XYZ file of N, CA and C in Angstrom:
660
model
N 79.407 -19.649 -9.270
C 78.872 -19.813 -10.609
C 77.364 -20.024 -10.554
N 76.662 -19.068 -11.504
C 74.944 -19.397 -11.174
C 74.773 -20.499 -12.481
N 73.942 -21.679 -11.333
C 73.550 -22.883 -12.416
C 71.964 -22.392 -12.901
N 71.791 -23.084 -14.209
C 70.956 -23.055 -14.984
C 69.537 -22.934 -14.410
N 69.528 -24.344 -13.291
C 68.032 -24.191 -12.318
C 67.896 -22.472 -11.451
N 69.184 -21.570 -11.417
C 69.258 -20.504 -10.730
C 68.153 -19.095 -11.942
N 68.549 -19.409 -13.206
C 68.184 -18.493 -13.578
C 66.701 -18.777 -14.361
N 66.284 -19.527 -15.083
C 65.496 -20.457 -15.990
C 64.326 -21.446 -14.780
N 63.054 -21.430 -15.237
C 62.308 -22.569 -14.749
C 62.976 -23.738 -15.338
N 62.690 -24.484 -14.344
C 63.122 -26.131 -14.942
C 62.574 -26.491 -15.926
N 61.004 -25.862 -16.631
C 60.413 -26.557 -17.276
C 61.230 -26.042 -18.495
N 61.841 -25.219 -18.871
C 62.434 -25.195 -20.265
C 63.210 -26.303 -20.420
N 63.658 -26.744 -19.819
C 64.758 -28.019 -20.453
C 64.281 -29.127 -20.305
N 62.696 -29.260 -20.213
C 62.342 -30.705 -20.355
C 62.186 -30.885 -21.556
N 62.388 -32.596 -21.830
C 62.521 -32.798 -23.575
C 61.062 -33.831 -23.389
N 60.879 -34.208 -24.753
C 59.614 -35.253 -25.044
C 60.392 -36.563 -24.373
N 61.661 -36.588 -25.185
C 62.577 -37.930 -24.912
C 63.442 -37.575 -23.659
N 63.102 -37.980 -22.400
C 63.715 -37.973 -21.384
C 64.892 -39.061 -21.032
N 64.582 -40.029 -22.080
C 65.595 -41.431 -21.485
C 67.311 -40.695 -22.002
N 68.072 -41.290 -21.802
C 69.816 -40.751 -21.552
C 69.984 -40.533 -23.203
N 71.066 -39.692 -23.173
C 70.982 -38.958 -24.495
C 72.045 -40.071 -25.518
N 72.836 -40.915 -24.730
C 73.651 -41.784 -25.475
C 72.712 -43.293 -26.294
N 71.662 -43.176 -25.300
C 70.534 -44.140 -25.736
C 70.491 -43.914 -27.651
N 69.871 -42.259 -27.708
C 69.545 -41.565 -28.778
C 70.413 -41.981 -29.703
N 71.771 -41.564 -29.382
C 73.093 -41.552 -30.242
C 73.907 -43.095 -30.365
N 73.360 -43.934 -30.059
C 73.868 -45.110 -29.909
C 74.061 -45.462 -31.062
N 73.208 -45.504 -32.328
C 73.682 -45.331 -33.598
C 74.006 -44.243 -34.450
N 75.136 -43.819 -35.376
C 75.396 -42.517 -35.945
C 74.210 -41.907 -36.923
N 73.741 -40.852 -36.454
C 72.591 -39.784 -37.252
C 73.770 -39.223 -37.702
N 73.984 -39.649 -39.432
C 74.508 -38.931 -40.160
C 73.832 -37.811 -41.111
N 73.240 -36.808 -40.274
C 72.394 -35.904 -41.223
C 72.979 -34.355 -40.889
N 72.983 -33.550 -41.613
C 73.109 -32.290 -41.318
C 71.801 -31.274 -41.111
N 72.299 -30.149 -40.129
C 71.080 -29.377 -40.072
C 71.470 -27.825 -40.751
N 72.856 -27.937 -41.468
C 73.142 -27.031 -42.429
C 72.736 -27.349 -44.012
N 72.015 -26.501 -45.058
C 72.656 -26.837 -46.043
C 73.794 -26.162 -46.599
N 74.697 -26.539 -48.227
C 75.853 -26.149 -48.221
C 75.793 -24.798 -48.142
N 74.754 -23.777 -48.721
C 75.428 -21.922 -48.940
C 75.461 -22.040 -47.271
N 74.212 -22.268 -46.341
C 74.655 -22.023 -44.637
C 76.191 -22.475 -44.353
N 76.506 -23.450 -44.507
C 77.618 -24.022 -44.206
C 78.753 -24.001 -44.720
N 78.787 -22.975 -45.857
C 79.828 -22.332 -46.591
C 79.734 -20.609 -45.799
N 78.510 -20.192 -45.306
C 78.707 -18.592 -44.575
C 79.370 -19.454 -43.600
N 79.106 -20.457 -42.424
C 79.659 -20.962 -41.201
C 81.279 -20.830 -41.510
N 81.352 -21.874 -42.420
C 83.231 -22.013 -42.465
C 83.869 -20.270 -42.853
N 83.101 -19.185 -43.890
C 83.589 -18.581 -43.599
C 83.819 -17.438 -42.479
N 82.961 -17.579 -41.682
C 83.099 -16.719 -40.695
C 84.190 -17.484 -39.791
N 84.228 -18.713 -39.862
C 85.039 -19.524 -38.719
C 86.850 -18.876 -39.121
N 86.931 -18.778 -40.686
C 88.234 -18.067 -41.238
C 88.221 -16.645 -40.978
N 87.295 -15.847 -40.837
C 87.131 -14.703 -40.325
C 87.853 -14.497 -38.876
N 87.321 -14.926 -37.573
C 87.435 -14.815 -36.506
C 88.160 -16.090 -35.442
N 88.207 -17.043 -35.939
C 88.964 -18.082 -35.131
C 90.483 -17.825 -35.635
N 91.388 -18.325 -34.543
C 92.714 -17.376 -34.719
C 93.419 -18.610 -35.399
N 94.102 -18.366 -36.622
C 94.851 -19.905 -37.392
C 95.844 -19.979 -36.727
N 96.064 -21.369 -36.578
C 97.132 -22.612 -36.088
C 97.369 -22.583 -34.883
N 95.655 -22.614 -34.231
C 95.374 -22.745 -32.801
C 94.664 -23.823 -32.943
N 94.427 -24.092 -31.382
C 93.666 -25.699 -30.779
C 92.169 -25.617 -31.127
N 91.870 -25.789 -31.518
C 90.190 -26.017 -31.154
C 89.267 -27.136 -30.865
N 88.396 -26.897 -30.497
C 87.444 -27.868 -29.602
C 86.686 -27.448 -30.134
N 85.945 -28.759 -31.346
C 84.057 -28.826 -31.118
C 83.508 -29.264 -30.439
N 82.442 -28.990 -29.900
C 81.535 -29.140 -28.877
C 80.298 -30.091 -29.275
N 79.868 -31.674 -28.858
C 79.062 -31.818 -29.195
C 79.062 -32.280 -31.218
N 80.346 -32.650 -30.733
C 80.809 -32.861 -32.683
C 80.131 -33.939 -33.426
N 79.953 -34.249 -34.154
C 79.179 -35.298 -35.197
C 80.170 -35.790 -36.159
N 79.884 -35.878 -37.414
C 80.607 -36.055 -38.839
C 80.802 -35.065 -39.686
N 80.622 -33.979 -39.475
C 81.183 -32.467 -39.805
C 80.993 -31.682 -38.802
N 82.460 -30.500 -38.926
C 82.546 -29.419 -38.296
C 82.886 -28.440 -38.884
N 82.828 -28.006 -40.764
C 82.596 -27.065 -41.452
C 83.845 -26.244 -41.117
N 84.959 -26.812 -40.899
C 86.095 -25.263 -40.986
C 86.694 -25.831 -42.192
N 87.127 -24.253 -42.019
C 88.303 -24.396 -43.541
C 90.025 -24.404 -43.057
N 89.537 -25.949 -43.014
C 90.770 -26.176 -42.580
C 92.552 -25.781 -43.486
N 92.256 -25.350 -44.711
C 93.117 -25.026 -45.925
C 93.670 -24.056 -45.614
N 92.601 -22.771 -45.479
C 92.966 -21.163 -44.280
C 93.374 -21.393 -43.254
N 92.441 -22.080 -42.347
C 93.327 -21.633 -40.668
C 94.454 -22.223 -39.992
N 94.510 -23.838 -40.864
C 95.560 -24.458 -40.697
C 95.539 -25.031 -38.874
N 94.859 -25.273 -38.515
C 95.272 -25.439 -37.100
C 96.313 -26.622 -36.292
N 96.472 -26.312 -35.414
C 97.601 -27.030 -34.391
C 96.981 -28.535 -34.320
N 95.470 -28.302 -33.946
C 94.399 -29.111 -33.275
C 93.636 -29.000 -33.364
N 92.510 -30.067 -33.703
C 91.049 -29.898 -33.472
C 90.526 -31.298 -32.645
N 90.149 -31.334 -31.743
C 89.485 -32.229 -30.952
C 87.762 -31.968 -31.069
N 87.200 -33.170 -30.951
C 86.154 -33.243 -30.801
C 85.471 -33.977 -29.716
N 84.234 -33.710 -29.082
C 83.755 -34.124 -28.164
C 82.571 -34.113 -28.658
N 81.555 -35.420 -28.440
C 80.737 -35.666 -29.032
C 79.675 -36.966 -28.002
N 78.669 -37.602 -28.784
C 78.009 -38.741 -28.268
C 78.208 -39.758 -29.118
N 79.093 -39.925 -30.353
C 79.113 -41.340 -30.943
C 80.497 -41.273 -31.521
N 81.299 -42.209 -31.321
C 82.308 -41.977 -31.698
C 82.677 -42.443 -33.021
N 81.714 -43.097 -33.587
C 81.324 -43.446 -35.197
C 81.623 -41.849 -36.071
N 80.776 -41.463 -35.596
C 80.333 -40.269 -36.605
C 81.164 -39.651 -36.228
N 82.211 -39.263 -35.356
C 83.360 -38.521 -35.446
C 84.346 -39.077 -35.914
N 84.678 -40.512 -36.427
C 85.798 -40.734 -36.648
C 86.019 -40.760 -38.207
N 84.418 -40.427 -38.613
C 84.499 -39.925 -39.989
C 84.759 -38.478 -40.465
N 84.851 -37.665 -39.399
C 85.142 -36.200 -39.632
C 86.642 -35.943 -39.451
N 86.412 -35.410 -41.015
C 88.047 -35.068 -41.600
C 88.604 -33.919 -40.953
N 87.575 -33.259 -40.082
C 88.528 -31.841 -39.621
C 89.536 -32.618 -38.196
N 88.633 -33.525 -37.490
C 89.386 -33.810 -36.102
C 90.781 -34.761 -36.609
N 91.580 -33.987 -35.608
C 92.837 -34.334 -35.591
C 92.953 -35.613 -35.352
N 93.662 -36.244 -35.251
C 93.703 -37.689 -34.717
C 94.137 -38.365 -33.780
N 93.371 -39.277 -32.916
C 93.675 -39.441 -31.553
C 92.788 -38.468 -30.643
N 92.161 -37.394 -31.321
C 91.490 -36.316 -30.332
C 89.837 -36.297 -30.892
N 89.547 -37.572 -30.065
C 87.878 -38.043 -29.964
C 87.580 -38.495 -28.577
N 86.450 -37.346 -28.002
C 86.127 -37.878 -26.679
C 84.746 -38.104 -26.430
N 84.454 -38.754 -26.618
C 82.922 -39.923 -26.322
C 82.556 -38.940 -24.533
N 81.940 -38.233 -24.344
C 80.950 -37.289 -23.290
C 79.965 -36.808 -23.803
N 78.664 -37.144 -22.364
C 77.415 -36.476 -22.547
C 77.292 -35.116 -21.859
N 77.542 -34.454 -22.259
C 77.641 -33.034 -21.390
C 75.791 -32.778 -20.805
N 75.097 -33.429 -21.380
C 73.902 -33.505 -20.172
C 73.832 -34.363 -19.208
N 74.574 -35.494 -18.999
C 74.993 -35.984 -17.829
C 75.964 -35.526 -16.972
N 76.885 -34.983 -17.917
C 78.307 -34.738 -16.955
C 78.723 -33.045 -17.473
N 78.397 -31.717 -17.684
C 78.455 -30.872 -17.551
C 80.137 -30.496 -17.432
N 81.007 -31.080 -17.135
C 82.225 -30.366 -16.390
C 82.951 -31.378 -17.778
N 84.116 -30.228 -18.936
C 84.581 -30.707 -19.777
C 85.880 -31.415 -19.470
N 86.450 -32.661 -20.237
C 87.333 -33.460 -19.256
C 88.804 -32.567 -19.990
N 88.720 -31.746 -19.970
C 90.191 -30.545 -20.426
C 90.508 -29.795 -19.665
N 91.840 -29.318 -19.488
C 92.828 -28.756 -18.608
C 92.258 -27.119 -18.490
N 92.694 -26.450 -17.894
C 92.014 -24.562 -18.046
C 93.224 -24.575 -18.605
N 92.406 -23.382 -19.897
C 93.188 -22.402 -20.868
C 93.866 -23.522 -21.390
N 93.143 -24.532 -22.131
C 92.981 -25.429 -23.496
C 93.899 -24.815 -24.456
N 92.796 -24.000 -24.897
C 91.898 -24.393 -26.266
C 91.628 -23.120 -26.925
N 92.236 -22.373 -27.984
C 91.752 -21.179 -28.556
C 90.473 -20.596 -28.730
N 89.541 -21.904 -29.533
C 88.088 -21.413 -29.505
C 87.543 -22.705 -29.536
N 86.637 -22.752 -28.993
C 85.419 -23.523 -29.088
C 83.938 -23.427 -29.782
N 83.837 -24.329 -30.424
C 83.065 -24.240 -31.175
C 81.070 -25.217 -31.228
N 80.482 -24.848 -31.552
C 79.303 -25.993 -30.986
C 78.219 -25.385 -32.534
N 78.393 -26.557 -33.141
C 77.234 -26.356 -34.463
C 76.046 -27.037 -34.780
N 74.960 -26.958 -34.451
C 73.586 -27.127 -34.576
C 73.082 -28.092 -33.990
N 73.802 -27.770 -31.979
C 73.503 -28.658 -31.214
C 72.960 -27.854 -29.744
N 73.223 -26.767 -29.505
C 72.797 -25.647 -28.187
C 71.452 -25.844 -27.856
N 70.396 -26.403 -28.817
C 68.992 -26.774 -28.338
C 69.140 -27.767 -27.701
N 70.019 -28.614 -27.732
C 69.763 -29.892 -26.663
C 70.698 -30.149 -25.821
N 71.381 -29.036 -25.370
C 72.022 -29.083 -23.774
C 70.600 -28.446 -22.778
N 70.570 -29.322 -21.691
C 70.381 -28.968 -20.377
C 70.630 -28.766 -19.462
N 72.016 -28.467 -19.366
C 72.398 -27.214 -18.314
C 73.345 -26.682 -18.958
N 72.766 -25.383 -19.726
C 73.380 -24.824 -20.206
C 74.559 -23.665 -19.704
N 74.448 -23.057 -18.813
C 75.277 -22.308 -18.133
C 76.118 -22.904 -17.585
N 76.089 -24.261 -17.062
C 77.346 -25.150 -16.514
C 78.308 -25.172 -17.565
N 77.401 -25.904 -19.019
C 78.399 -25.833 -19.909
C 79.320 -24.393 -20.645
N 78.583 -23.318 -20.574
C 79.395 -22.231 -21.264
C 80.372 -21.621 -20.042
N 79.975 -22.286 -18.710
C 81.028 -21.452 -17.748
C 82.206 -22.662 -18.144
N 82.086 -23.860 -18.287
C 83.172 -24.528 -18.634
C 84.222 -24.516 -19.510
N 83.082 -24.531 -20.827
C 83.779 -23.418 -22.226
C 84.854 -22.235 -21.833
N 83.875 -21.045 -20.729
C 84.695 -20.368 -20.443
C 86.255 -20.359 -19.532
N 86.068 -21.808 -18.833
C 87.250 -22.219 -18.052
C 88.459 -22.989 -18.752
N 88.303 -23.852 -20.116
C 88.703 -24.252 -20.966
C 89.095 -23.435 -21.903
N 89.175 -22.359 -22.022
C 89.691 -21.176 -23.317
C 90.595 -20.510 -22.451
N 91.510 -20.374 -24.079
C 92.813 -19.306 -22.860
C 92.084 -17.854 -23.297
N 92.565 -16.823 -22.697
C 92.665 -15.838 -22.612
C 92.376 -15.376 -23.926
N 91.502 -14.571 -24.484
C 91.041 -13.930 -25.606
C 90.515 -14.813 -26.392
N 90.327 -16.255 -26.231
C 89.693 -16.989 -26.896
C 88.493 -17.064 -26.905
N 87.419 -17.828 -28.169
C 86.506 -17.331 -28.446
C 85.501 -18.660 -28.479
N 84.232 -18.038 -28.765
C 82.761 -19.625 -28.132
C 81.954 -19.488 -29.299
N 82.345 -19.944 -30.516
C 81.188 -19.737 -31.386
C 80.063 -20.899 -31.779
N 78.857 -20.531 -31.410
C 77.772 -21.343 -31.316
C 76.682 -20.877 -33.126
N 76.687 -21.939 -33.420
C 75.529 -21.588 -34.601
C 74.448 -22.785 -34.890
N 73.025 -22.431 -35.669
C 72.194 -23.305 -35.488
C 71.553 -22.899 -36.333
N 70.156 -23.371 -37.190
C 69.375 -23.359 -38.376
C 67.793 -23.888 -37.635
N 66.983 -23.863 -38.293
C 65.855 -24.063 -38.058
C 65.167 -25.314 -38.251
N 66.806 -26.387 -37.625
C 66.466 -27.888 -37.807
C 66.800 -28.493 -36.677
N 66.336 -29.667 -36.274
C 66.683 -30.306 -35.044
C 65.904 -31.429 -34.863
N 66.700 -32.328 -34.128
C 65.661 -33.769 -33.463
C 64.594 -33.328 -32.077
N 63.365 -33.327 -32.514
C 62.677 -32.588 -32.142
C 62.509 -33.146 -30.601
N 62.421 -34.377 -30.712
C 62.339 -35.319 -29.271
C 63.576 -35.024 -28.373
N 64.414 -34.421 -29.024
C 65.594 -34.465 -27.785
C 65.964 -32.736 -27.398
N 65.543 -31.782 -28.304
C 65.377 -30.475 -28.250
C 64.599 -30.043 -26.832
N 64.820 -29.292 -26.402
C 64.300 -28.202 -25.479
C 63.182 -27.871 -25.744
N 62.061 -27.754 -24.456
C 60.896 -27.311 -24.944
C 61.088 -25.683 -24.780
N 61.579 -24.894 -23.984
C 62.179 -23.375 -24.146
C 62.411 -23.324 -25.569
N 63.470 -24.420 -26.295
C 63.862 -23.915 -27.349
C 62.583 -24.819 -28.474
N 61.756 -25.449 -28.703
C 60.261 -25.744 -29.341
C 59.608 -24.915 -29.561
N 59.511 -23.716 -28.219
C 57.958 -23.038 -27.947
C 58.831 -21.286 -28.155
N 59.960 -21.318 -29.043
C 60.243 -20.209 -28.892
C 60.699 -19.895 -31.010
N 60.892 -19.123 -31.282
C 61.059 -18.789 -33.117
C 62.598 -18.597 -33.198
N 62.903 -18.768 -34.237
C 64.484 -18.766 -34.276
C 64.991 -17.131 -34.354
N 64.417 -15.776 -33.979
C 65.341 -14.749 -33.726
C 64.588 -15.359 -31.708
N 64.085 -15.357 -31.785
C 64.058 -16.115 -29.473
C 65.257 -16.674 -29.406
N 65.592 -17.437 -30.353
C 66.728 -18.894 -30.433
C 68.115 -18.018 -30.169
N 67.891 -16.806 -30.956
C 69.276 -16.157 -30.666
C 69.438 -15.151 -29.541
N 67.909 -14.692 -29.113
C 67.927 -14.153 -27.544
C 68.391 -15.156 -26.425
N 67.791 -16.175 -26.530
C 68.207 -17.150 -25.430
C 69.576 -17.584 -25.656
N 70.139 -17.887 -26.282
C 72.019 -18.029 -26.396
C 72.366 -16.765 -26.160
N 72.246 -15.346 -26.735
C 72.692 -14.558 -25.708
C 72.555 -14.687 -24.563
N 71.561 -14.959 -23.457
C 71.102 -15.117 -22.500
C 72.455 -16.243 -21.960
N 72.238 -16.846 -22.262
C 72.980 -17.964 -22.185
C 74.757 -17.862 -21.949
N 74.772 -16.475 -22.158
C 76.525 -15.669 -22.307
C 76.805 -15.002 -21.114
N 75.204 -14.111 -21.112
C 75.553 -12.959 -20.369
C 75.235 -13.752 -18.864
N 74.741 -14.593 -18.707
C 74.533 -15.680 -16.920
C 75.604 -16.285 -16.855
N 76.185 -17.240 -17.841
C 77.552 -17.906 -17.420
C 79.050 -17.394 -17.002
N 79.308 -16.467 -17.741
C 80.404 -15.775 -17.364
C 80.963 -14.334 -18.153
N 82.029 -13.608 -17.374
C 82.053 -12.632 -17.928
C 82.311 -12.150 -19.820
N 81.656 -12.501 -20.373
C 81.799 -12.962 -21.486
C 82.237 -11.422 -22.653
N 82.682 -11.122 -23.372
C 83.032 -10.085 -24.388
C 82.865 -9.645 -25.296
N 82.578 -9.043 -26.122
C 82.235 -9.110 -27.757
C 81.159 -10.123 -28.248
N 80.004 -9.733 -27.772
C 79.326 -10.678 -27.867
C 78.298 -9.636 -29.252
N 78.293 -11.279 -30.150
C 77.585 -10.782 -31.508
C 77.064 -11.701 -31.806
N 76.320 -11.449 -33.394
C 75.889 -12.479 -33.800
C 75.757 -12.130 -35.271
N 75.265 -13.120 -36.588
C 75.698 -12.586 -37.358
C 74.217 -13.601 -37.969
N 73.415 -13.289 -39.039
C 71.963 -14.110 -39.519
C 71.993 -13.992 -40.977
N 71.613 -15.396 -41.328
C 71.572 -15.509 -42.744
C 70.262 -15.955 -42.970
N 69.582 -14.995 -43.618
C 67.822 -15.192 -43.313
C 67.061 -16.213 -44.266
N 66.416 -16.701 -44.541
C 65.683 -17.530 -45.728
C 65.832 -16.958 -46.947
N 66.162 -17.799 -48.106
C 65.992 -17.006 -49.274
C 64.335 -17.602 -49.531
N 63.630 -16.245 -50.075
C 62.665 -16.573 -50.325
C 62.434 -16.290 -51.978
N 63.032 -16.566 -52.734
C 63.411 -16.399 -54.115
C 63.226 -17.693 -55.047
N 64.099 -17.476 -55.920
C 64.175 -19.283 -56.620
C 64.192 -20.387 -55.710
N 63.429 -21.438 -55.960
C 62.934 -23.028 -55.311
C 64.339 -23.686 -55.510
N 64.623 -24.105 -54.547
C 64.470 -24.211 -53.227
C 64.947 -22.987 -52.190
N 64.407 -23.513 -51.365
C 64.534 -21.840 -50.091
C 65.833 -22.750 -49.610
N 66.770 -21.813 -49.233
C 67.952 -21.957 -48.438
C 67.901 -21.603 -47.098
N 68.346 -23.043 -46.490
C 68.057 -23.246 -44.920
C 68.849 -21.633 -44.339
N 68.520 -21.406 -43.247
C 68.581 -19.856 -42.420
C 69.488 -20.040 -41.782
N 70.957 -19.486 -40.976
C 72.308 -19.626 -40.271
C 71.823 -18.450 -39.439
N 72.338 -18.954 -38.093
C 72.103 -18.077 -36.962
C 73.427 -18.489 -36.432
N 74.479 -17.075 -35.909
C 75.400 -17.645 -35.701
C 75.865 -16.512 -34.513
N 76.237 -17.546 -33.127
C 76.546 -16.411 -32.208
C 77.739 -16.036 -31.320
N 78.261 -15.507 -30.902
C 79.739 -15.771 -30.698
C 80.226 -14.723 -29.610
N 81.189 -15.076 -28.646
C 81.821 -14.173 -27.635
C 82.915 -14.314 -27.543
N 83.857 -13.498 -26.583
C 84.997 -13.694 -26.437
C 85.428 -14.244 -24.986
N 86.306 -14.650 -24.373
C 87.267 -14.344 -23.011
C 87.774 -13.281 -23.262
N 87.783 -12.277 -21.750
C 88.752 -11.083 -22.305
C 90.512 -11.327 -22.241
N 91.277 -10.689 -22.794
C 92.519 -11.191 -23.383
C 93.206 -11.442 -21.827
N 93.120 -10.359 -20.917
C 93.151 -9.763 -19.275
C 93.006 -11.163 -18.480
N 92.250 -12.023 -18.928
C 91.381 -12.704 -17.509
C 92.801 -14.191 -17.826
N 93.305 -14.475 -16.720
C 94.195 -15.551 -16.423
C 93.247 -16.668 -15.913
């Protein structure tokens, strides 16, 4: 498996805020970096392409994870996150399935291979640092044809963000998560789908960048 220091200078993943990321999260940041039309395209694409009354795993979860849970109906939703406050207020996670991990300390997800239908990670991919550890994990944690959908907006805690992802514009934002697919593993159907600024009636509506692959159905 090629790690992150293999492909990337180190200096992209240095942050302003270097101290441990649970430090950060020690109290719940209940804020979103969607507003609702973004986060109404998110849930519907999630009814689009995530397969109903399967497992899923958010990645990096908070106090929303925007599915429509009414449509897909799922088996499961677990979340993995840094505060277990702010997840135990999110109505999508199932119950009993909250796991307190820093995936920038510990990289390797604490789930069985071939989990988990899809995995999911929403407006948090700027502040992993080792990123290829984590999507080869993703990829070891999904069964077979399951899917990695990552999305993000042109908001973030700037101190704990990536300077790669600081010093780069949000269509870079969606080169580098491709990037980010095609190094970790053999990845499939890889797309993406952009909901651009309205630049029309006040207020402008925050921008959805949303990117997504498969496991192939084949790979055991």
């Amino acid at each position: 498996m090629k790690k992150t220091g293999d492909i990337y200078p180190d200096a992209y993943f240095r942050r302003e805020d270097e101290a441990a990321d649970d430090l950060f999260y020690a109290l719940p940041r209940k804020v979103v970096h969607f507003d609702a039309p973004a986060a109404a395209m998110l849930a519907a694409l999630y009814a689009e392409i995530l397969p109903p009354g399967g497992s899923y795993l958010d990645l990096m979860a908070g106090w929303r994870s925007h599915l429509p849970l009414d449509q897909l109906r799922p088996q499961r939703v677990t979340g993995l996150g840094l505060n277990a406050e702010e997840m135990l207020e999110n109505g999508d996670l199932s119950e009993g399935e909250i796991w307190v991990h820093d995936l920038n300390r510990e990289p390797h997800l604490p789930f069985a291979s071939e989990e988990f239908d899809a995995v999911l990670c929403a407006a948090s991919v700027q502040y992993l640092i080792h990123p290829l550890e984590v999507f080869a994990e993703v990829w070891r944690i999904l069964k077979p044809g399951g899917c990695f959908v990552l999305s993000f907006s042109n908001r973030s805690f700037p101190t704990k963000a990536t300077a790669v992802w600081l010093g780069t514009d949000d269509h870079q934002h969606l080169e580098l998560v491709a990037s980010y697919f095609i190094h970790s593993a053999a990845w499939e159907g890889l797309n993406a789908r952009i909901k651009s600024v309205e630049t029309g009636a006040p207020p402008a509506e925050d921008p959805l960048y949303i990117v997504w692959a498969s496991k192939s159905p084949t790979d055991a």
